[in-house]
mmCIF file with all atom_site columns, C-alpha atoms in Angstrom:
data_model
loop_
_atom_site.group_PDB
_atom_site.id
_atom_site.type_symbol
_atom_site.label_atom_id
_atom_site.label_alt_id
_atom_site.label_comp_id
_atom_site.label_asym_id
_atom_site.label_entity_id
_atom_site.label_seq_id
_atom_site.pdbx_PDB_ins_code
_atom_site.Cartn_x
_atom_site.Cartn_y
_atom_site.Cartn_z
_atom_site.occupancy
_atom_site.B_iso_or_equiv
_atom_site.pdbx_formal_charge
_atom_site.auth_seq_id
_atom_site.auth_comp_id
_atom_site.auth_asym_id
_atom_site.auth_atom_id
_atom_site.pdbx_PDB_model_num
ATOM 1   C CA . MET A 1 1   ? -8.715  2.486   35.563  1.00 48.00 ? 181 MET A CA 1
ATOM 2   C CA . ARG A 1 2   ? -10.766 1.519   32.516  1.00 46.00 ? 182 ARG A CA 1
ATOM 3   C CA . LEU A 1 3   ? -9.053  4.277   30.479  1.00 43.00 ? 183 LEU A CA 1
ATOM 4   C CA . LYS A 1 4   ? -5.610  2.979   31.477  1.00 44.00 ? 184 LYS A CA 1
ATOM 5   C CA . LEU A 1 5   ? -6.525  -0.555  30.408  1.00 43.00 ? 185 LEU A CA 1
ATOM 6   C CA . THR A 1 6   ? -7.919  0.716   27.114  1.00 42.00 ? 186 THR A CA 1
ATOM 7   C CA . MET A 1 7   ? -4.752  2.737   26.414  1.00 45.00 ? 187 MET A CA 1
ATOM 8   C CA . LEU A 1 8   ? -2.596  -0.262  27.308  1.00 46.00 ? 188 LEU A CA 1
ATOM 9   C CA . ALA A 1 9   ? -4.580  -2.466  24.916  1.00 45.00 ? 189 ALA A CA 1
ATOM 10  C CA . ILE A 1 10  ? -4.253  0.080   22.098  1.00 46.00 ? 190 ILE A CA 1
ATOM 11  C CA . TRP A 1 11  ? -0.520  0.377   22.701  1.00 44.00 ? 191 TRP A CA 1
ATOM 12  C CA . ALA A 1 12  ? -0.098  -3.428  22.666  1.00 47.00 ? 192 ALA A CA 1
ATOM 13  C CA . ILE A 1 13  ? -2.026  -3.743  19.394  1.00 46.00 ? 193 ILE A CA 1
ATOM 14  C CA . ALA A 1 14  ? 0.002   -0.952  17.776  1.00 44.00 ? 194 ALA A CA 1
ATOM 15  C CA . LEU A 1 15  ? 3.259   -2.490  18.937  1.00 43.00 ? 195 LEU A CA 1
ATOM 16  C CA . SER A 1 16  ? 2.338   -5.947  17.632  1.00 42.00 ? 196 SER A CA 1
ATOM 17  C CA . GLY A 1 17  ? 1.321   -4.424  14.280  1.00 43.00 ? 197 GLY A CA 1
ATOM 18  C CA . CYS A 1 18  ? 4.691   -2.680  13.960  1.00 47.00 ? 198 CYS A CA 1
ATOM 19  C CA . GLN A 1 19  ? 6.511   -5.882  14.807  1.00 48.00 ? 199 GLN A CA 1
ATOM 20  C CA . ASN A 1 20  ? 4.771   -7.649  11.900  1.00 58.00 ? 200 ASN A CA 1
ATOM 21  C CA . LEU A 1 21  ? 6.196   -5.242  9.321   1.00 66.00 ? 201 LEU A CA 1
ATOM 22  C CA . PRO A 1 22  ? 9.138   -6.488  7.246   1.00 70.00 ? 202 PRO A CA 1
ATOM 23  C CA . ASN A 1 23  ? 12.514  -5.938  8.858   1.00 72.00 ? 203 ASN A CA 1
ATOM 24  C CA . ALA A 1 24  ? 14.570  -3.416  6.853   1.00 65.00 ? 204 ALA A CA 1
ATOM 25  C CA . LYS A 1 25  ? 17.827  -5.068  7.890   1.00 75.00 ? 205 LYS A CA 1
ATOM 26  C CA . GLU A 1 26  ? 16.533  -8.443  6.671   1.00 76.00 ? 206 GLU A CA 1
ATOM 27  C CA . GLY A 1 27  ? 15.661  -6.944  3.288   1.00 72.00 ? 207 GLY A CA 1
ATOM 28  C CA . ALA A 1 28  ? 18.944  -5.064  2.973   1.00 73.00 ? 208 ALA A CA 1
ATOM 29  C CA . ASN A 1 29  ? 20.939  -8.199  3.841   1.00 82.00 ? 209 ASN A CA 1
ATOM 30  C CA . ARG A 1 30  ? 19.140  -10.176 1.131   1.00 88.00 ? 210 ARG A CA 1
ATOM 31  C CA . ASN A 1 31  ? 18.992  -7.230  -1.315  1.00 90.00 ? 211 ASN A CA 1
ATOM 32  C CA . VAL A 1 32  ? 15.184  -7.232  -1.585  1.00 94.00 ? 212 VAL A CA 1
ATOM 33  C CA . VAL A 1 33  ? 12.442  -4.649  -1.138  1.00 95.00 ? 213 VAL A CA 1
ATOM 34  C CA . PHE A 1 34  ? 8.953   -5.219  0.236   1.00 95.00 ? 214 PHE A CA 1
ATOM 35  C CA . LEU A 1 35  ? 5.956   -4.231  -1.902  1.00 96.00 ? 215 LEU A CA 1
ATOM 36  C CA . LYS A 1 36  ? 2.468   -4.216  -0.343  1.00 96.00 ? 216 LYS A CA 1
ATOM 37  C CA . ALA A 1 37  ? 0.290   -6.764  -2.174  1.00 97.00 ? 217 ALA A CA 1
ATOM 38  C CA . THR A 1 38  ? -2.971  -4.851  -1.622  1.00 96.00 ? 218 THR A CA 1
ATOM 39  C CA . HIS A 1 39  ? -3.275  -1.173  -0.826  1.00 92.00 ? 219 HIS A CA 1
ATOM 40  C CA . CYS A 1 40  ? -6.275  1.173   -0.558  1.00 91.00 ? 220 CYS A CA 1
ATOM 41  C CA . LEU A 1 41  ? -6.126  4.963   -0.650  1.00 87.00 ? 221 LEU A CA 1
ATOM 42  C CA . GLU A 1 42  ? -8.153  7.141   1.659   1.00 84.00 ? 222 GLU A CA 1
ATOM 43  C CA . GLU A 1 43  ? -8.140  10.821  2.386   1.00 81.00 ? 223 GLU A CA 1
ATOM 44  C CA . PRO A 1 44  ? -9.711  13.061  5.029   1.00 80.00 ? 224 PRO A CA 1
ATOM 45  C CA . VAL A 1 45  ? -12.347 15.406  3.610   1.00 78.00 ? 225 VAL A CA 1
ATOM 46  C CA . GLY A 1 46  ? -11.700 18.991  4.723   1.00 73.00 ? 226 GLY A CA 1
ATOM 47  C CA . ASP A 1 47  ? -13.407 20.036  7.939   1.00 72.00 ? 227 ASP A CA 1
ATOM 48  C CA . GLN A 1 48  ? -16.161 17.458  7.579   1.00 70.00 ? 228 GLN A CA 1
ATOM 49  C CA . ASP A 1 49  ? -14.499 14.971  9.954   1.00 75.00 ? 229 ASP A CA 1
ATOM 50  C CA . ARG A 1 50  ? -14.979 12.090  7.517   1.00 77.00 ? 230 ARG A CA 1
ATOM 51  C CA . ILE A 1 51  ? -12.788 9.895   5.344   1.00 79.00 ? 231 ILE A CA 1
ATOM 52  C CA . HIS A 1 52  ? -13.156 9.498   1.581   1.00 78.00 ? 232 HIS A CA 1
ATOM 53  C CA . PHE A 1 53  ? -12.494 5.890   0.598   1.00 84.00 ? 233 PHE A CA 1
ATOM 54  C CA . GLY A 1 54  ? -10.400 6.012   -2.560  1.00 84.00 ? 234 GLY A CA 1
ATOM 55  C CA . PRO A 1 55  ? -9.453  3.239   -4.964  1.00 90.00 ? 235 PRO A CA 1
ATOM 56  C CA . CYS A 1 56  ? -7.824  -0.027  -3.958  1.00 93.00 ? 236 CYS A CA 1
ATOM 57  C CA . LEU A 1 57  ? -5.032  -1.723  -5.894  1.00 95.00 ? 237 LEU A CA 1
ATOM 58  C CA . LYS A 1 58  ? -4.142  -5.401  -5.774  1.00 96.00 ? 238 LYS A CA 1
ATOM 59  C CA . ILE A 1 59  ? -1.040  -6.937  -7.318  1.00 98.00 ? 239 ILE A CA 1
ATOM 60  C CA . THR A 1 60  ? -2.293  -9.817  -9.444  1.00 98.00 ? 240 THR A CA 1
ATOM 61  C CA . ASP A 1 61  ? 0.952   -11.068 -10.957 1.00 98.00 ? 241 ASP A CA 1
ATOM 62  C CA . ILE A 1 62  ? 4.695   -10.558 -11.232 1.00 97.00 ? 242 ILE A CA 1
ATOM 63  C CA . ASN A 1 63  ? 6.002   -11.324 -14.737 1.00 97.00 ? 243 ASN A CA 1
ATOM 64  C CA . GLY A 1 64  ? 2.787   -13.248 -15.443 1.00 97.00 ? 244 GLY A CA 1
ATOM 65  C CA . GLU A 1 65  ? 2.932   -15.449 -12.333 1.00 97.00 ? 245 GLU A CA 1
ATOM 66  C CA . ALA A 1 66  ? 0.940   -15.219 -9.117  1.00 97.00 ? 246 ALA A CA 1
ATOM 67  C CA . PRO A 1 67  ? 2.967   -13.398 -6.442  1.00 97.00 ? 247 PRO A CA 1
ATOM 68  C CA . THR A 1 68  ? 4.025   -14.988 -3.182  1.00 96.00 ? 248 THR A CA 1
ATOM 69  C CA . VAL A 1 69  ? 2.500   -12.840 -0.456  1.00 97.00 ? 249 VAL A CA 1
ATOM 70  C CA . ARG A 1 70  ? 4.117   -12.948 2.973   1.00 95.00 ? 250 ARG A CA 1
ATOM 71  C CA . SER A 1 71  ? 1.996   -13.275 6.120   1.00 95.00 ? 251 SER A CA 1
ATOM 72  C CA . ASP A 1 72  ? 2.456   -9.513  6.672   1.00 94.00 ? 252 ASP A CA 1
ATOM 73  C CA . GLY A 1 73  ? 0.858   -8.700  3.277   1.00 96.00 ? 253 GLY A CA 1
ATOM 74  C CA . PHE A 1 74  ? 4.083   -7.770  1.469   1.00 96.00 ? 254 PHE A CA 1
ATOM 75  C CA . ILE A 1 75  ? 5.717   -9.283  -1.612  1.00 97.00 ? 255 ILE A CA 1
ATOM 76  C CA . GLU A 1 76  ? 9.502   -9.498  -1.797  1.00 96.00 ? 256 GLU A CA 1
ATOM 77  C CA . LEU A 1 77  ? 11.109  -8.134  -4.964  1.00 95.00 ? 257 LEU A CA 1
ATOM 78  C CA . PRO A 1 78  ? 14.815  -8.157  -5.815  1.00 94.00 ? 258 PRO A CA 1
ATOM 79  C CA . VAL A 1 79  ? 16.666  -4.852  -6.108  1.00 94.00 ? 259 VAL A CA 1
ATOM 80  C CA . ALA A 1 80  ? 17.922  -3.852  -9.587  1.00 91.00 ? 260 ALA A CA 1
ATOM 81  C CA . ARG A 1 81  ? 15.900  -6.430  -11.502 1.00 93.00 ? 261 ARG A CA 1
ATOM 82  C CA . PRO A 1 82  ? 13.295  -5.390  -14.087 1.00 95.00 ? 262 PRO A CA 1
ATOM 83  C CA . VAL A 1 83  ? 9.843   -6.933  -13.622 1.00 96.00 ? 263 VAL A CA 1
ATOM 84  C CA . THR A 1 84  ? 6.337   -6.343  -14.921 1.00 97.00 ? 264 THR A CA 1
ATOM 85  C CA . ILE A 1 85  ? 3.692   -6.077  -12.211 1.00 98.00 ? 265 ILE A CA 1
ATOM 86  C CA . GLY A 1 86  ? 0.078   -6.781  -13.130 1.00 98.00 ? 266 GLY A CA 1
ATOM 87  C CA . THR A 1 87  ? -2.501  -4.918  -11.051 1.00 97.00 ? 267 THR A CA 1
ATOM 88  C CA . SER A 1 88  ? -6.241  -4.713  -10.550 1.00 96.00 ? 268 SER A CA 1
ATOM 89  C CA . CYS A 1 89  ? -7.926  -1.576  -9.212  1.00 95.00 ? 269 CYS A CA 1
ATOM 90  C CA . VAL A 1 90  ? -11.417 -0.986  -7.858  1.00 94.00 ? 270 VAL A CA 1
ATOM 91  C CA . TYR A 1 91  ? -13.119 2.117   -6.483  1.00 90.00 ? 271 TYR A CA 1
ATOM 92  C CA . ARG A 1 92  ? -15.213 2.051   -3.282  1.00 87.00 ? 272 ARG A CA 1
ATOM 93  C CA . HIS A 1 93  ? -18.555 3.362   -2.034  1.00 85.00 ? 273 HIS A CA 1
ATOM 94  C CA . ALA A 1 94  ? -18.647 5.732   0.953   1.00 78.00 ? 274 ALA A CA 1
ATOM 95  C CA . ASP A 1 95  ? -19.025 2.707   3.250   1.00 82.00 ? 275 ASP A CA 1
ATOM 96  C CA . GLY A 1 96  ? -15.837 1.136   1.856   1.00 79.00 ? 276 GLY A CA 1
ATOM 97  C CA . THR A 1 97  ? -17.460 -1.620  -0.192  1.00 88.00 ? 277 THR A CA 1
ATOM 98  C CA . PRO A 1 98  ? -16.128 -2.125  -3.748  1.00 90.00 ? 278 PRO A CA 1
ATOM 99  C CA . ILE A 1 99  ? -17.961 -0.824  -6.829  1.00 90.00 ? 279 ILE A CA 1
ATOM 100 C CA . PRO A 1 100 ? -17.737 -3.786  -9.262  1.00 90.00 ? 280 PRO A CA 1
ATOM 101 C CA . ALA A 1 101 ? -18.356 -1.639  -12.369 1.00 90.00 ? 281 ALA A CA 1
ATOM 102 C CA . THR A 1 102 ? -15.134 0.304   -11.672 1.00 90.00 ? 282 THR A CA 1
ATOM 103 C CA . VAL A 1 103 ? -12.686 -2.622  -11.804 1.00 93.00 ? 283 VAL A CA 1
ATOM 104 C CA . GLY A 1 104 ? -9.734  -1.911  -14.063 1.00 94.00 ? 284 GLY A CA 1
ATOM 105 C CA . THR A 1 105 ? -6.340  -3.416  -14.730 1.00 95.00 ? 285 THR A CA 1
ATOM 106 C CA . ALA A 1 106 ? -2.933  -1.998  -15.566 1.00 96.00 ? 286 ALA A CA 1
ATOM 107 C CA . GLU A 1 107 ? 0.679   -3.064  -15.746 1.00 97.00 ? 287 GLU A CA 1
ATOM 108 C CA . PHE A 1 108 ? 3.467   -1.336  -13.859 1.00 97.00 ? 288 PHE A CA 1
ATOM 109 C CA . GLN A 1 109 ? 7.024   -1.605  -15.172 1.00 97.00 ? 289 GLN A CA 1
ATOM 110 C CA . VAL A 1 110 ? 9.902   -1.858  -12.714 1.00 96.00 ? 290 VAL A CA 1
ATOM 111 C CA . ASN A 1 111 ? 13.333  -1.178  -14.194 1.00 95.00 ? 291 ASN A CA 1
ATOM 112 C CA . SER A 1 112 ? 16.796  -1.823  -12.807 1.00 94.00 ? 292 SER A CA 1
ATOM 113 C CA . THR A 1 113 ? 16.858  1.579   -11.026 1.00 94.00 ? 293 THR A CA 1
ATOM 114 C CA . THR A 1 114 ? 13.316  1.632   -9.569  1.00 94.00 ? 294 THR A CA 1
ATOM 115 C CA . PHE A 1 115 ? 14.362  0.225   -6.197  1.00 92.00 ? 295 PHE A CA 1
ATOM 116 C CA . PRO A 1 116 ? 17.704  1.829   -5.267  1.00 87.00 ? 296 PRO A CA 1
ATOM 117 C CA . GLU A 1 117 ? 18.364  -0.148  -2.079  1.00 90.00 ? 297 GLU A CA 1
ATOM 118 C CA . GLY A 1 118 ? 17.105  -3.194  -0.231  1.00 92.00 ? 298 GLY A CA 1
ATOM 119 C CA . GLY A 1 119 ? 15.058  -3.214  2.926   1.00 92.00 ? 299 GLY A CA 1
ATOM 120 C CA . GLN A 1 120 ? 12.543  -0.493  2.045   1.00 92.00 ? 300 GLN A CA 1
ATOM 121 C CA . ARG A 1 121 ? 8.737   -0.876  2.121   1.00 93.00 ? 301 ARG A CA 1
ATOM 122 C CA . TRP A 1 122 ? 6.912   0.305   -1.001  1.00 94.00 ? 302 TRP A CA 1
ATOM 123 C CA . TYR A 1 123 ? 3.258   0.792   -1.925  1.00 94.00 ? 303 TYR A CA 1
ATOM 124 C CA . LEU A 1 124 ? 1.592   0.860   -5.336  1.00 94.00 ? 304 LEU A CA 1
ATOM 125 C CA . HIS A 1 125 ? -1.281  3.334   -5.287  1.00 89.00 ? 305 HIS A CA 1
ATOM 126 C CA . ALA A 1 126 ? -4.146  2.927   -7.757  1.00 89.00 ? 306 ALA A CA 1
ATOM 127 C CA . HIS A 1 127 ? -3.765  6.615   -8.641  1.00 81.00 ? 307 HIS A CA 1
ATOM 128 C CA . GLU A 1 128 ? -1.984  9.794   -7.465  1.00 72.00 ? 308 GLU A CA 1
ATOM 129 C CA . GLN A 1 129 ? -4.903  10.919  -5.319  1.00 71.00 ? 309 GLN A CA 1
ATOM 130 C CA . ALA A 1 130 ? -7.867  9.374   -3.544  1.00 71.00 ? 310 ALA A CA 1
ATOM 131 C CA . ARG A 1 131 ? -10.642 11.606  -4.936  1.00 70.00 ? 311 ARG A CA 1
ATOM 132 C CA . GLY A 1 132 ? -11.670 12.942  -8.319  1.00 71.00 ? 312 GLY A CA 1
ATOM 133 C CA . VAL A 1 133 ? -9.882  10.312  -10.400 1.00 75.00 ? 313 VAL A CA 1
ATOM 134 C CA . VAL A 1 134 ? -10.914 7.336   -12.529 1.00 79.00 ? 314 VAL A CA 1
ATOM 135 C CA . GLY A 1 135 ? -9.057  4.390   -13.940 1.00 83.00 ? 315 GLY A CA 1
ATOM 136 C CA . CYS A 1 136 ? -6.086  2.367   -12.832 1.00 90.00 ? 316 CYS A CA 1
ATOM 137 C CA . GLN A 1 137 ? -2.822  4.318   -13.048 1.00 91.00 ? 317 GLN A CA 1
ATOM 138 C CA . PRO A 1 138 ? -0.391  2.697   -10.582 1.00 94.00 ? 318 PRO A CA 1
ATOM 139 C CA . THR A 1 139 ? 1.933   5.098   -8.779  1.00 91.00 ? 319 THR A CA 1
ATOM 140 C CA . LEU A 1 140 ? 4.849   3.831   -6.689  1.00 93.00 ? 320 LEU A CA 1
ATOM 141 C CA . SER A 1 141 ? 5.552   5.395   -3.289  1.00 90.00 ? 321 SER A CA 1
ATOM 142 C CA . THR A 1 142 ? 7.241   4.677   0.030   1.00 90.00 ? 322 THR A CA 1
ATOM 143 C CA . SER A 1 143 ? 4.230   6.279   1.743   1.00 84.00 ? 323 SER A CA 1
ATOM 144 C CA . VAL A 1 144 ? 0.800   4.785   2.434   1.00 83.00 ? 324 VAL A CA 1
ATOM 145 C CA . PHE A 1 145 ? -0.721  8.207   1.756   1.00 72.00 ? 325 PHE A CA 1
ATOM 146 C CA . PRO A 1 146 ? -1.782  9.512   -1.675  1.00 61.00 ? 326 PRO A CA 1
ATOM 147 C CA . THR A 1 147 ? 0.964   11.180  -3.704  1.00 60.00 ? 327 THR A CA 1
ATOM 148 C CA . ARG A 1 148 ? -1.235  14.278  -4.133  1.00 54.00 ? 328 ARG A CA 1
ATOM 149 C CA . LYS A 1 149 ? -3.908  15.651  -1.817  1.00 61.00 ? 329 LYS A CA 1
ATOM 150 C CA . THR A 1 150 ? -7.214  16.435  -3.491  1.00 61.00 ? 330 THR A CA 1
ATOM 151 C CA . ASP A 1 151 ? -7.988  19.567  -1.458  1.00 57.00 ? 331 ASP A CA 1
#
């Protein structure tokens, strides 16, 4: 019985989390995309049954102004409009806490063809992969996972 209640609770939490994501139809109707305001990379480490906490990226400004972040953690951006996105990146210790000495900044240029259609969710990664990298080199993706696996 306890297992059934636990599974039901997990399912309810997962369902409510999915319902909080931006609605693709809403974005397509208004010709906007949704860009995650803060995103951290992580990657499983081989057979060691542990997670490597990679760098985190935070969007600090859009064209020099503070972004408006929705309650679901996404920023709305118009399709086919060039913007400059300011970012801040920080690497993390094994326990997930930030390493202040690793903070870096970078700009990411969006051109008129970067977002081909409205309604999609996008993520700026601090780098292509979660391990073995330094610096802040924003990489745009529709996936929450690193662009390249380290292993």
